[in-house]
Amino acid sequence: MNRVGYGAMQLAGPKVWGFPDDPEAARRVLRLAVELGVTFFDTANAYGPRTVNRLIGQALGPIPEGVIVGNKVGAERGPDKSWVVDGRPETVRRQVHEALTDMGTDASELTYLRLVGDTPGAHQDVPLEESLGTLVELRDQGLIRRIGLSGASPRMLARAQRMTSVAAVQNRFNLLDRSGVQVLADCEAQGILFVPYFPLAAGRLSDHQNLLGPAERLGATPSRIALAWLLRRSPSMVVIPGTSSPEHLRSNIAASEIAEQLTETEVARLTGLVDESKATLDQSPDPLPTRH
């Protein structure tokens, strides 16, 4: 697997709603990603809603052999464009079938269950066992091949592992936000893929001063250095930067080429920007402030 993947959320229209102004341009970016060697794509029913999955199906269908599309279920969009976590079994089941239809495939290589988390102040209205049990049933029916979690706390990962094997966890983690550090450690110990979302801190790393030195030395952008640091931070990581620009896509993918060119001193300096031993374990979802 190419450890630099592609996050498809930005292919939707403004506020991740509807189709983009130029759907064909979005489809070209998806096809270019495959041509450049990307083998891991990230998406969700809630993006659009459903429009990004349809773009993926139109651009890549049938999904090429060796390409994994990780799709998140358990989150809906309200008519006011709000984001709502909904882990009810009927919602999870419906969204799995919708994603298969939208992407034109018989089975999902990887389906994540979107979680609220069980840290103080967060509540899971539907028990994890009910939502996850639905995915296990669908996997046993052959509609899903691998199950993942999105926004999991360490305890929720442990609860899930008692029910089924977890192939991947997608949690918030980047140069400035190490809140997923304990889940990352658990994934490393158990051989689980760790997929950090917002790997570029929603654009805040494009001119971060601590990235300028390595970027100048290697003739790279600060964003590329931030991605390279993630790849050096853990061999369990697959990063999923998103863009609708072919130029940015090429730049992001090039991060894998310079990851090993970072010196140990540069890696240590960047790692030291945040004391990971004190990083919060809060894994409440980034754009999903409400729950069903």
PDB file of C-alpha atoms in Angstrom:
ATOM      1  CA  MET A   1       0.000   0.000   0.000  1.00  0.00           C
ATOM      2  CA  ASN A   2       1.171   3.513  -0.833  1.00  0.00           C
ATOM      3  CA  ARG A   3       1.282   5.223   2.562  1.00  0.00           C
ATOM      4  CA  VAL A   4       0.149   8.524   1.067  1.00  0.00           C
ATOM      5  CA  GLY A   5      -3.541   8.152   0.342  1.00  0.00           C
ATOM      6  CA  TYR A   6      -6.212  10.597  -0.694  1.00  0.00           C
ATOM      7  CA  GLY A   7      -9.000  12.194   1.356  1.00  0.00           C
ATOM      8  CA  ALA A   8     -11.946  12.917  -0.921  1.00  0.00           C
ATOM      9  CA  MET A   9     -14.026  15.237   1.286  1.00  0.00           C
ATOM     10  CA  GLN A  10     -12.934  18.390  -0.573  1.00  0.00           C
ATOM     11  CA  LEU A  11     -14.389  17.097  -3.831  1.00  0.00           C
ATOM     12  CA  ALA A  12     -17.918  17.995  -2.682  1.00  0.00           C
ATOM     13  CA  GLY A  13     -19.416  21.429  -3.120  1.00  0.00           C
ATOM     14  CA  PRO A  14     -19.065  24.304  -0.617  1.00  0.00           C
ATOM     15  CA  LYS A  15     -19.482  23.222   3.028  1.00  0.00           C
ATOM     16  CA  VAL A  16     -19.158  19.617   1.807  1.00  0.00           C
ATOM     17  CA  TRP A  17     -22.631  19.880   0.305  1.00  0.00           C
ATOM     18  CA  GLY A  18     -23.774  18.832  -3.144  1.00  0.00           C
ATOM     19  CA  PHE A  19     -21.643  18.372  -6.228  1.00  0.00           C
ATOM     20  CA  PRO A  20     -18.706  20.670  -6.998  1.00  0.00           C
ATOM     21  CA  ASP A  21     -19.044  23.314  -9.688  1.00  0.00           C
ATOM     22  CA  ASP A  22     -16.974  21.152 -12.045  1.00  0.00           C
ATOM     23  CA  PRO A  23     -17.705  17.461 -11.398  1.00  0.00           C
ATOM     24  CA  GLU A  24     -15.529  16.339 -14.304  1.00  0.00           C
ATOM     25  CA  ALA A  25     -12.526  18.133 -12.794  1.00  0.00           C
ATOM     26  CA  ALA A  26     -13.151  16.227  -9.566  1.00  0.00           C
ATOM     27  CA  ARG A  27     -13.304  12.949 -11.456  1.00  0.00           C
ATOM     28  CA  ARG A  28     -10.022  13.807 -13.209  1.00  0.00           C
ATOM     29  CA  VAL A  29      -8.331  14.350  -9.828  1.00  0.00           C
ATOM     30  CA  LEU A  30      -9.505  10.937  -8.659  1.00  0.00           C
ATOM     31  CA  ARG A  31      -8.221   9.239 -11.795  1.00  0.00           C
ATOM     32  CA  LEU A  32      -4.921  11.137 -11.543  1.00  0.00           C
ATOM     33  CA  ALA A  33      -4.494   9.906  -7.972  1.00  0.00           C
ATOM     34  CA  VAL A  34      -4.673   6.302  -9.166  1.00  0.00           C
ATOM     35  CA  GLU A  35      -2.269   7.062 -12.017  1.00  0.00           C
ATOM     36  CA  LEU A  36       0.190   8.511  -9.482  1.00  0.00           C
ATOM     37  CA  GLY A  37       0.056   5.349  -7.387  1.00  0.00           C
ATOM     38  CA  VAL A  38      -2.501   6.164  -4.697  1.00  0.00           C
ATOM     39  CA  THR A  39      -4.027   2.940  -3.405  1.00  0.00           C
ATOM     40  CA  PHE A  40      -6.005   4.218  -0.384  1.00  0.00           C
ATOM     41  CA  PHE A  41      -8.973   6.591  -0.624  1.00  0.00           C
ATOM     42  CA  ASP A  42     -11.044   8.023   2.215  1.00  0.00           C
ATOM     43  CA  THR A  43     -14.683   9.047   1.883  1.00  0.00           C
ATOM     44  CA  ALA A  44     -18.045   8.989   3.675  1.00  0.00           C
ATOM     45  CA  ASN A  45     -21.746   8.839   2.915  1.00  0.00           C
ATOM     46  CA  ALA A  46     -22.089  12.211   4.662  1.00  0.00           C
ATOM     47  CA  TYR A  47     -19.862  13.979   2.124  1.00  0.00           C
ATOM     48  CA  GLY A  48     -22.359  15.662  -0.147  1.00  0.00           C
ATOM     49  CA  PRO A  49     -24.260  13.712   1.161  1.00  0.00           C
ATOM     50  CA  ARG A  50     -23.477  10.786  -1.144  1.00  0.00           C
ATOM     51  CA  THR A  51     -22.115  12.989  -3.933  1.00  0.00           C
ATOM     52  CA  VAL A  52     -18.441  12.213  -3.266  1.00  0.00           C
ATOM     53  CA  ASN A  53     -19.122   8.475  -3.289  1.00  0.00           C
ATOM     54  CA  ARG A  54     -20.911   8.888  -6.597  1.00  0.00           C
ATOM     55  CA  LEU A  55     -17.941  10.798  -8.025  1.00  0.00           C
ATOM     56  CA  ILE A  56     -15.657   7.968  -6.915  1.00  0.00           C
ATOM     57  CA  GLY A  57     -17.902   5.408  -8.566  1.00  0.00           C
ATOM     58  CA  GLN A  58     -18.049   7.421 -11.782  1.00  0.00           C
ATOM     59  CA  ALA A  59     -14.305   8.070 -11.898  1.00  0.00           C
ATOM     60  CA  LEU A  60     -12.875   4.777 -10.679  1.00  0.00           C
ATOM     61  CA  GLY A  61     -15.615   2.206 -11.223  1.00  0.00           C
ATOM     62  CA  PRO A  62     -15.056  -0.607 -11.287  1.00  0.00           C
ATOM     63  CA  ILE A  63     -12.668   0.039  -8.393  1.00  0.00           C
ATOM     64  CA  PRO A  64      -9.225  -1.114  -9.604  1.00  0.00           C
ATOM     65  CA  GLU A  65      -7.715  -4.187  -8.013  1.00  0.00           C
ATOM     66  CA  GLY A  66      -5.402  -3.212  -5.185  1.00  0.00           C
ATOM     67  CA  VAL A  67      -7.221   0.058  -4.462  1.00  0.00           C
ATOM     68  CA  ILE A  68      -8.953   0.341  -1.077  1.00  0.00           C
ATOM     69  CA  VAL A  69     -11.732   2.857  -0.507  1.00  0.00           C
ATOM     70  CA  GLY A  70     -12.411   3.441   3.174  1.00  0.00           C
ATOM     71  CA  ASN A  71     -15.987   4.679   3.639  1.00  0.00           C
ATOM     72  CA  LYS A  72     -17.454   6.034   6.877  1.00  0.00           C
ATOM     73  CA  VAL A  73     -21.006   5.283   7.956  1.00  0.00           C
ATOM     74  CA  GLY A  74     -22.913   6.358  11.043  1.00  0.00           C
ATOM     75  CA  ALA A  75     -23.082  10.085  10.250  1.00  0.00           C
ATOM     76  CA  GLU A  76     -25.884  11.938   8.479  1.00  0.00           C
ATOM     77  CA  ARG A  77     -26.443  15.461   7.144  1.00  0.00           C
ATOM     78  CA  GLY A  78     -29.414  17.504   8.206  1.00  0.00           C
ATOM     79  CA  PRO A  79     -31.409  19.682   5.771  1.00  0.00           C
ATOM     80  CA  ASP A  80     -29.615  22.694   7.284  1.00  0.00           C
ATOM     81  CA  LYS A  81     -26.274  21.091   6.263  1.00  0.00           C
ATOM     82  CA  SER A  82     -25.537  20.131   9.873  1.00  0.00           C
ATOM     83  CA  TRP A  83     -23.567  17.007  10.762  1.00  0.00           C
ATOM     84  CA  VAL A  84     -25.290  14.432  12.961  1.00  0.00           C
ATOM     85  CA  VAL A  85     -23.877  11.201  14.350  1.00  0.00           C
ATOM     86  CA  ASP A  86     -26.452   8.434  13.913  1.00  0.00           C
ATOM     87  CA  GLY A  87     -25.266   4.964  14.817  1.00  0.00           C
ATOM     88  CA  ARG A  88     -28.650   3.269  14.783  1.00  0.00           C
ATOM     89  CA  PRO A  89     -28.461  -0.162  13.124  1.00  0.00           C
ATOM     90  CA  GLU A  90     -31.006   0.798  10.470  1.00  0.00           C
ATOM     91  CA  THR A  91     -28.944   3.873   9.518  1.00  0.00           C
ATOM     92  CA  VAL A  92     -25.681   1.929   9.401  1.00  0.00           C
ATOM     93  CA  ARG A  93     -27.231  -0.815   7.270  1.00  0.00           C
ATOM     94  CA  ARG A  94     -28.849   1.657   4.861  1.00  0.00           C
ATOM     95  CA  GLN A  95     -25.664   3.657   4.435  1.00  0.00           C
ATOM     96  CA  VAL A  96     -23.610   0.556   3.641  1.00  0.00           C
ATOM     97  CA  HIS A  97     -26.032  -0.353   0.859  1.00  0.00           C
ATOM     98  CA  GLU A  98     -26.107   3.255  -0.391  1.00  0.00           C
ATOM     99  CA  ALA A  99     -22.316   3.366  -0.591  1.00  0.00           C
ATOM    100  CA  LEU A 100     -22.175   0.127  -2.576  1.00  0.00           C
ATOM    101  CA  THR A 101     -24.733   1.521  -5.011  1.00  0.00           C
ATOM    102  CA  ASP A 102     -23.033   4.905  -5.310  1.00  0.00           C
ATOM    103  CA  MET A 103     -19.581   3.431  -5.930  1.00  0.00           C
ATOM    104  CA  GLY A 104     -20.838   0.628  -8.143  1.00  0.00           C
ATOM    105  CA  THR A 105     -19.295  -2.237  -6.219  1.00  0.00           C
ATOM    106  CA  ASP A 106     -20.541  -5.464  -4.652  1.00  0.00           C
ATOM    107  CA  ALA A 107     -18.499  -5.203  -1.464  1.00  0.00           C
ATOM    108  CA  SER A 108     -16.717  -2.527   0.550  1.00  0.00           C
ATOM    109  CA  GLU A 109     -13.027  -3.191   1.148  1.00  0.00           C
ATOM    110  CA  LEU A 110     -13.148  -1.074   4.324  1.00  0.00           C
ATOM    111  CA  THR A 111     -16.092   0.468   6.169  1.00  0.00           C
ATOM    112  CA  TYR A 112     -15.556   2.645   9.231  1.00  0.00           C
ATOM    113  CA  LEU A 113     -18.113   3.183  11.965  1.00  0.00           C
ATOM    114  CA  ARG A 114     -18.219   6.858  12.955  1.00  0.00           C
ATOM    115  CA  LEU A 115     -18.153   7.233  16.734  1.00  0.00           C
ATOM    116  CA  VAL A 116     -18.750  10.013  19.230  1.00  0.00           C
ATOM    117  CA  GLY A 117     -16.229   8.712  21.754  1.00  0.00           C
ATOM    118  CA  ASP A 118     -16.597   7.916  25.447  1.00  0.00           C
ATOM    119  CA  THR A 119     -14.513  10.681  26.960  1.00  0.00           C
ATOM    120  CA  PRO A 120     -16.060  13.058  29.536  1.00  0.00           C
ATOM    121  CA  GLY A 121     -18.810  15.168  27.986  1.00  0.00           C
ATOM    122  CA  ALA A 122     -19.398  12.841  25.031  1.00  0.00           C
ATOM    123  CA  HIS A 123     -22.255  10.356  24.878  1.00  0.00           C
ATOM    124  CA  GLN A 124     -22.992   7.470  22.580  1.00  0.00           C
ATOM    125  CA  ASP A 125     -26.780   7.296  22.353  1.00  0.00           C
ATOM    126  CA  VAL A 126     -26.667   3.954  20.548  1.00  0.00           C
ATOM    127  CA  PRO A 127     -24.428   1.347  22.212  1.00  0.00           C
ATOM    128  CA  LEU A 128     -21.294   0.579  20.252  1.00  0.00           C
ATOM    129  CA  GLU A 129     -22.191  -3.085  20.279  1.00  0.00           C
ATOM    130  CA  GLU A 130     -25.429  -2.432  18.347  1.00  0.00           C
ATOM    131  CA  SER A 131     -23.829  -0.258  15.655  1.00  0.00           C
ATOM    132  CA  LEU A 132     -20.751  -2.404  15.291  1.00  0.00           C
ATOM    133  CA  GLY A 133     -22.798  -5.583  15.414  1.00  0.00           C
ATOM    134  CA  THR A 134     -24.601  -4.403  12.291  1.00  0.00           C
ATOM    135  CA  LEU A 135     -21.297  -4.052  10.448  1.00  0.00           C
ATOM    136  CA  VAL A 136     -20.263  -7.516  11.616  1.00  0.00           C
ATOM    137  CA  GLU A 137     -23.503  -8.936  10.206  1.00  0.00           C
ATOM    138  CA  LEU A 138     -22.922  -7.187   6.876  1.00  0.00           C
ATOM    139  CA  ARG A 139     -19.349  -8.445   6.784  1.00  0.00           C
ATOM    140  CA  ASP A 140     -20.564 -11.986   7.382  1.00  0.00           C
ATOM    141  CA  GLN A 141     -22.942 -11.486   4.437  1.00  0.00           C
ATOM    142  CA  GLY A 142     -19.998 -10.532   2.222  1.00  0.00           C
ATOM    143  CA  LEU A 143     -20.911  -6.855   1.815  1.00  0.00           C
ATOM    144  CA  ILE A 144     -17.920  -5.645   3.838  1.00  0.00           C
ATOM    145  CA  ARG A 145     -14.425  -7.098   3.887  1.00  0.00           C
ATOM    146  CA  ARG A 146     -12.797  -5.034   6.641  1.00  0.00           C
ATOM    147  CA  ILE A 147     -14.211  -3.024   9.561  1.00  0.00           C
ATOM    148  CA  GLY A 148     -12.697   0.182  10.915  1.00  0.00           C
ATOM    149  CA  LEU A 149     -13.479   2.814  13.541  1.00  0.00           C
ATOM    150  CA  SER A 150     -13.452   6.595  13.189  1.00  0.00           C
ATOM    151  CA  GLY A 151     -13.097   8.831  16.229  1.00  0.00           C
ATOM    152  CA  ALA A 152     -12.370   5.985  18.637  1.00  0.00           C
ATOM    153  CA  SER A 153     -11.133   6.412  22.184  1.00  0.00           C
ATOM    154  CA  PRO A 154      -8.767   3.770  23.595  1.00  0.00           C
ATOM    155  CA  ARG A 155     -11.607   2.165  25.551  1.00  0.00           C
ATOM    156  CA  MET A 156     -13.914   2.028  22.541  1.00  0.00           C
ATOM    157  CA  LEU A 157     -11.196   0.391  20.468  1.00  0.00           C
ATOM    158  CA  ALA A 158     -10.789  -2.226  23.193  1.00  0.00           C
ATOM    159  CA  ARG A 159     -14.573  -2.818  23.309  1.00  0.00           C
ATOM    160  CA  ALA A 160     -14.700  -3.187  19.547  1.00  0.00           C
ATOM    161  CA  GLN A 161     -11.798  -5.636  19.522  1.00  0.00           C
ATOM    162  CA  ARG A 162     -13.752  -7.898  21.848  1.00  0.00           C
ATOM    163  CA  MET A 163     -16.430  -8.173  19.148  1.00  0.00           C
ATOM    164  CA  THR A 164     -14.391  -8.313  15.950  1.00  0.00           C
ATOM    165  CA  SER A 165     -11.015  -7.577  14.467  1.00  0.00           C
ATOM    166  CA  VAL A 166     -10.512  -3.908  13.605  1.00  0.00           C
ATOM    167  CA  ALA A 167      -8.483  -3.272  10.471  1.00  0.00           C
ATOM    168  CA  ALA A 168      -8.063   0.512  10.706  1.00  0.00           C
ATOM    169  CA  VAL A 169      -8.701   3.443  13.022  1.00  0.00           C
ATOM    170  CA  GLN A 170      -9.142   6.991  11.778  1.00  0.00           C
ATOM    171  CA  ASN A 171      -8.501   9.608  14.464  1.00  0.00           C
ATOM    172  CA  ARG A 172      -7.361  13.205  14.634  1.00  0.00           C
ATOM    173  CA  PHE A 173      -3.557  13.483  14.588  1.00  0.00           C
ATOM    174  CA  ASN A 174      -1.121  15.966  13.072  1.00  0.00           C
ATOM    175  CA  LEU A 175       1.947  18.026  13.911  1.00  0.00           C
ATOM    176  CA  LEU A 176      -0.049  20.366  16.179  1.00  0.00           C
ATOM    177  CA  ASP A 177      -2.675  17.958  17.523  1.00  0.00           C
ATOM    178  CA  ARG A 178      -1.545  14.670  19.069  1.00  0.00           C
ATOM    179  CA  SER A 179      -4.847  13.868  20.754  1.00  0.00           C
ATOM    180  CA  GLY A 180      -4.857  10.437  19.119  1.00  0.00           C
ATOM    181  CA  VAL A 181      -1.464   9.419  20.512  1.00  0.00           C
ATOM    182  CA  GLN A 182      -2.713   6.653  22.847  1.00  0.00           C
ATOM    183  CA  VAL A 183      -4.935   5.160  20.147  1.00  0.00           C
ATOM    184  CA  LEU A 184      -1.943   5.300  17.781  1.00  0.00           C
ATOM    185  CA  ALA A 185       0.136   3.368  20.334  1.00  0.00           C
ATOM    186  CA  ASP A 186      -2.616   0.767  20.668  1.00  0.00           C
ATOM    187  CA  CYS A 187      -2.818   0.412  16.891  1.00  0.00           C
ATOM    188  CA  GLU A 188       0.949  -0.037  16.642  1.00  0.00           C
ATOM    189  CA  ALA A 189       0.866  -2.739  19.297  1.00  0.00           C
ATOM    190  CA  GLN A 190      -1.994  -4.614  17.619  1.00  0.00           C
ATOM    191  CA  GLY A 191      -1.024  -4.254  13.967  1.00  0.00           C
ATOM    192  CA  ILE A 192      -3.935  -1.938  13.137  1.00  0.00           C
ATOM    193  CA  LEU A 193      -3.668   0.693  10.424  1.00  0.00           C
ATOM    194  CA  PHE A 194      -3.818   4.251  11.808  1.00  0.00           C
ATOM    195  CA  VAL A 195      -5.254   6.892   9.471  1.00  0.00           C
ATOM    196  CA  PRO A 196      -4.887  10.454  10.815  1.00  0.00           C
ATOM    197  CA  TYR A 197      -7.568  12.840   9.650  1.00  0.00           C
ATOM    198  CA  PHE A 198      -6.771  16.537   9.201  1.00  0.00           C
ATOM    199  CA  PRO A 199      -3.095  15.558   8.663  1.00  0.00           C
ATOM    200  CA  LEU A 200      -2.347  19.155   7.643  1.00  0.00           C
ATOM    201  CA  ALA A 201      -4.417  20.729  10.439  1.00  0.00           C
ATOM    202  CA  ALA A 202      -6.954  22.122   7.962  1.00  0.00           C
ATOM    203  CA  GLY A 203      -4.305  24.203   6.199  1.00  0.00           C
ATOM    204  CA  ARG A 204      -2.663  25.642   9.314  1.00  0.00           C
ATOM    205  CA  LEU A 205       0.656  23.955   8.497  1.00  0.00           C
ATOM    206  CA  SER A 206       1.142  25.501   5.061  1.00  0.00           C
ATOM    207  CA  ASP A 207       3.461  28.187   6.480  1.00  0.00           C
ATOM    208  CA  HIS A 208       4.307  26.918   9.965  1.00  0.00           C
ATOM    209  CA  GLN A 209       7.671  28.355  10.958  1.00  0.00           C
ATOM    210  CA  ASN A 210       9.051  25.087  12.338  1.00  0.00           C
ATOM    211  CA  LEU A 211       8.597  23.464   8.933  1.00  0.00           C
ATOM    212  CA  LEU A 212      10.363  26.168   6.952  1.00  0.00           C
ATOM    213  CA  GLY A 213      13.929  24.985   7.656  1.00  0.00           C
ATOM    214  CA  PRO A 214      13.464  21.375   6.511  1.00  0.00           C
ATOM    215  CA  ALA A 215      11.320  22.581   3.609  1.00  0.00           C
ATOM    216  CA  GLU A 216      14.036  24.936   2.374  1.00  0.00           C
ATOM    217  CA  ARG A 217      16.756  22.298   2.775  1.00  0.00           C
ATOM    218  CA  LEU A 218      14.812  19.698   0.803  1.00  0.00           C
ATOM    219  CA  GLY A 219      13.215  22.053  -1.705  1.00  0.00           C
ATOM    220  CA  ALA A 220       9.742  21.072  -0.533  1.00  0.00           C
ATOM    221  CA  THR A 221       6.622  22.792   0.742  1.00  0.00           C
ATOM    222  CA  PRO A 222       5.974  22.968   4.507  1.00  0.00           C
ATOM    223  CA  SER A 223       2.855  20.857   3.978  1.00  0.00           C
ATOM    224  CA  ARG A 224       4.894  18.124   2.365  1.00  0.00           C
ATOM    225  CA  ILE A 225       7.292  18.158   5.321  1.00  0.00           C
ATOM    226  CA  ALA A 226       4.340  17.830   7.713  1.00  0.00           C
ATOM    227  CA  LEU A 227       3.141  14.755   5.844  1.00  0.00           C
ATOM    228  CA  ALA A 228       6.659  13.333   5.734  1.00  0.00           C
ATOM    229  CA  TRP A 229       6.920  13.772   9.499  1.00  0.00           C
ATOM    230  CA  LEU A 230       3.726  11.740   9.967  1.00  0.00           C
ATOM    231  CA  LEU A 231       5.163   8.940   7.852  1.00  0.00           C
ATOM    232  CA  ARG A 232       8.303   8.971   9.996  1.00  0.00           C
ATOM    233  CA  ARG A 233       6.301   9.216  13.223  1.00  0.00           C
ATOM    234  CA  SER A 234       4.898   5.707  12.829  1.00  0.00           C
ATOM    235  CA  PRO A 235       5.073   2.894  10.264  1.00  0.00           C
ATOM    236  CA  SER A 236       1.407   2.212  11.083  1.00  0.00           C
ATOM    237  CA  MET A 237       0.339   5.514   9.488  1.00  0.00           C
ATOM    238  CA  VAL A 238      -1.344   6.039   6.150  1.00  0.00           C
ATOM    239  CA  VAL A 239      -1.981   9.739   5.579  1.00  0.00           C
ATOM    240  CA  ILE A 240      -4.981  11.045   3.637  1.00  0.00           C
ATOM    241  CA  PRO A 241      -4.432  14.683   2.620  1.00  0.00           C
ATOM    242  CA  GLY A 242      -7.286  16.048   0.552  1.00  0.00           C
ATOM    243  CA  THR A 243      -7.279  18.479  -2.335  1.00  0.00           C
ATOM    244  CA  SER A 244      -9.179  19.284  -5.490  1.00  0.00           C
ATOM    245  CA  SER A 245      -6.007  20.570  -7.158  1.00  0.00           C
ATOM    246  CA  PRO A 246      -3.862  18.301  -9.381  1.00  0.00           C
ATOM    247  CA  GLU A 247      -0.781  20.325  -8.419  1.00  0.00           C
ATOM    248  CA  HIS A 248      -1.387  19.921  -4.691  1.00  0.00           C
ATOM    249  CA  LEU A 249      -2.122  16.246  -5.236  1.00  0.00           C
ATOM    250  CA  ARG A 250       1.286  15.722  -6.847  1.00  0.00           C
ATOM    251  CA  SER A 251       2.980  17.666  -4.055  1.00  0.00           C
ATOM    252  CA  ASN A 252       1.243  15.655  -1.343  1.00  0.00           C
ATOM    253  CA  ILE A 253       2.116  12.316  -2.913  1.00  0.00           C
ATOM    254  CA  ALA A 254       5.773  13.381  -3.114  1.00  0.00           C
ATOM    255  CA  ALA A 255       5.890  13.395   0.702  1.00  0.00           C
ATOM    256  CA  SER A 256       6.738   9.696   0.641  1.00  0.00           C
ATOM    257  CA  GLU A 257       9.857  10.473  -1.400  1.00  0.00           C
ATOM    258  CA  ILE A 258      11.314  12.846   1.191  1.00  0.00           C
ATOM    259  CA  ALA A 259      10.211  11.168   4.429  1.00  0.00           C
ATOM    260  CA  GLU A 260      13.518   9.316   4.772  1.00  0.00           C
ATOM    261  CA  GLN A 261      15.441  12.474   3.891  1.00  0.00           C
ATOM    262  CA  LEU A 262      14.393  14.175   7.101  1.00  0.00           C
ATOM    263  CA  THR A 263      17.243  14.008   9.594  1.00  0.00           C
ATOM    264  CA  GLU A 264      16.762  12.479  13.031  1.00  0.00           C
ATOM    265  CA  THR A 265      17.331  15.934  14.511  1.00  0.00           C
ATOM    266  CA  GLU A 266      14.580  17.441  12.343  1.00  0.00           C
ATOM    267  CA  VAL A 267      12.174  14.643  13.207  1.00  0.00           C
ATOM    268  CA  ALA A 268      12.922  14.987  16.924  1.00  0.00           C
ATOM    269  CA  ARG A 269      12.493  18.763  16.821  1.00  0.00           C
ATOM    270  CA  LEU A 270       9.111  18.479  15.103  1.00  0.00           C
ATOM    271  CA  THR A 271       7.971  15.692  17.403  1.00  0.00           C
ATOM    272  CA  GLY A 272       8.949  17.814  20.387  1.00  0.00           C
ATOM    273  CA  LEU A 273       6.589  20.631  19.424  1.00  0.00           C
ATOM    274  CA  VAL A 274       3.895  18.833  21.426  1.00  0.00           C
ATOM    275  CA  ASP A 275       4.455  16.863  24.602  1.00  0.00           C
ATOM    276  CA  GLU A 276       2.737  13.646  23.563  1.00  0.00           C
ATOM    277  CA  SER A 277       2.769  12.326  27.104  1.00  0.00           C
ATOM    278  CA  LYS A 278       0.298  15.084  28.022  1.00  0.00           C
ATOM    279  CA  ALA A 279      -1.750  15.067  24.824  1.00  0.00           C
ATOM    280  CA  THR A 280      -5.495  14.955  25.378  1.00  0.00           C
ATOM    281  CA  LEU A 281      -7.291  11.747  24.521  1.00  0.00           C
ATOM    282  CA  ASP A 282     -10.444  13.567  23.456  1.00  0.00           C
ATOM    283  CA  GLN A 283     -11.584  12.036  20.185  1.00  0.00           C
ATOM    284  CA  SER A 284     -14.880  13.839  19.641  1.00  0.00           C
ATOM    285  CA  PRO A 285     -15.432  14.073  15.884  1.00  0.00           C
ATOM    286  CA  ASP A 286     -14.146  17.209  14.181  1.00  0.00           C
ATOM    287  CA  PRO A 287     -17.183  18.473  12.230  1.00  0.00           C
ATOM    288  CA  LEU A 288     -19.916  16.522  14.014  1.00  0.00           C
ATOM    289  CA  PRO A 289     -21.018  18.566  17.039  1.00  0.00           C
ATOM    290  CA  THR A 290     -24.458  17.000  17.377  1.00  0.00           C
ATOM    291  CA  ARG A 291     -25.710  13.465  17.897  1.00  0.00           C
ATOM    292  CA  HIS A 292     -28.894  11.729  16.847  1.00  0.00           C
TER     293      HIS A 292
END
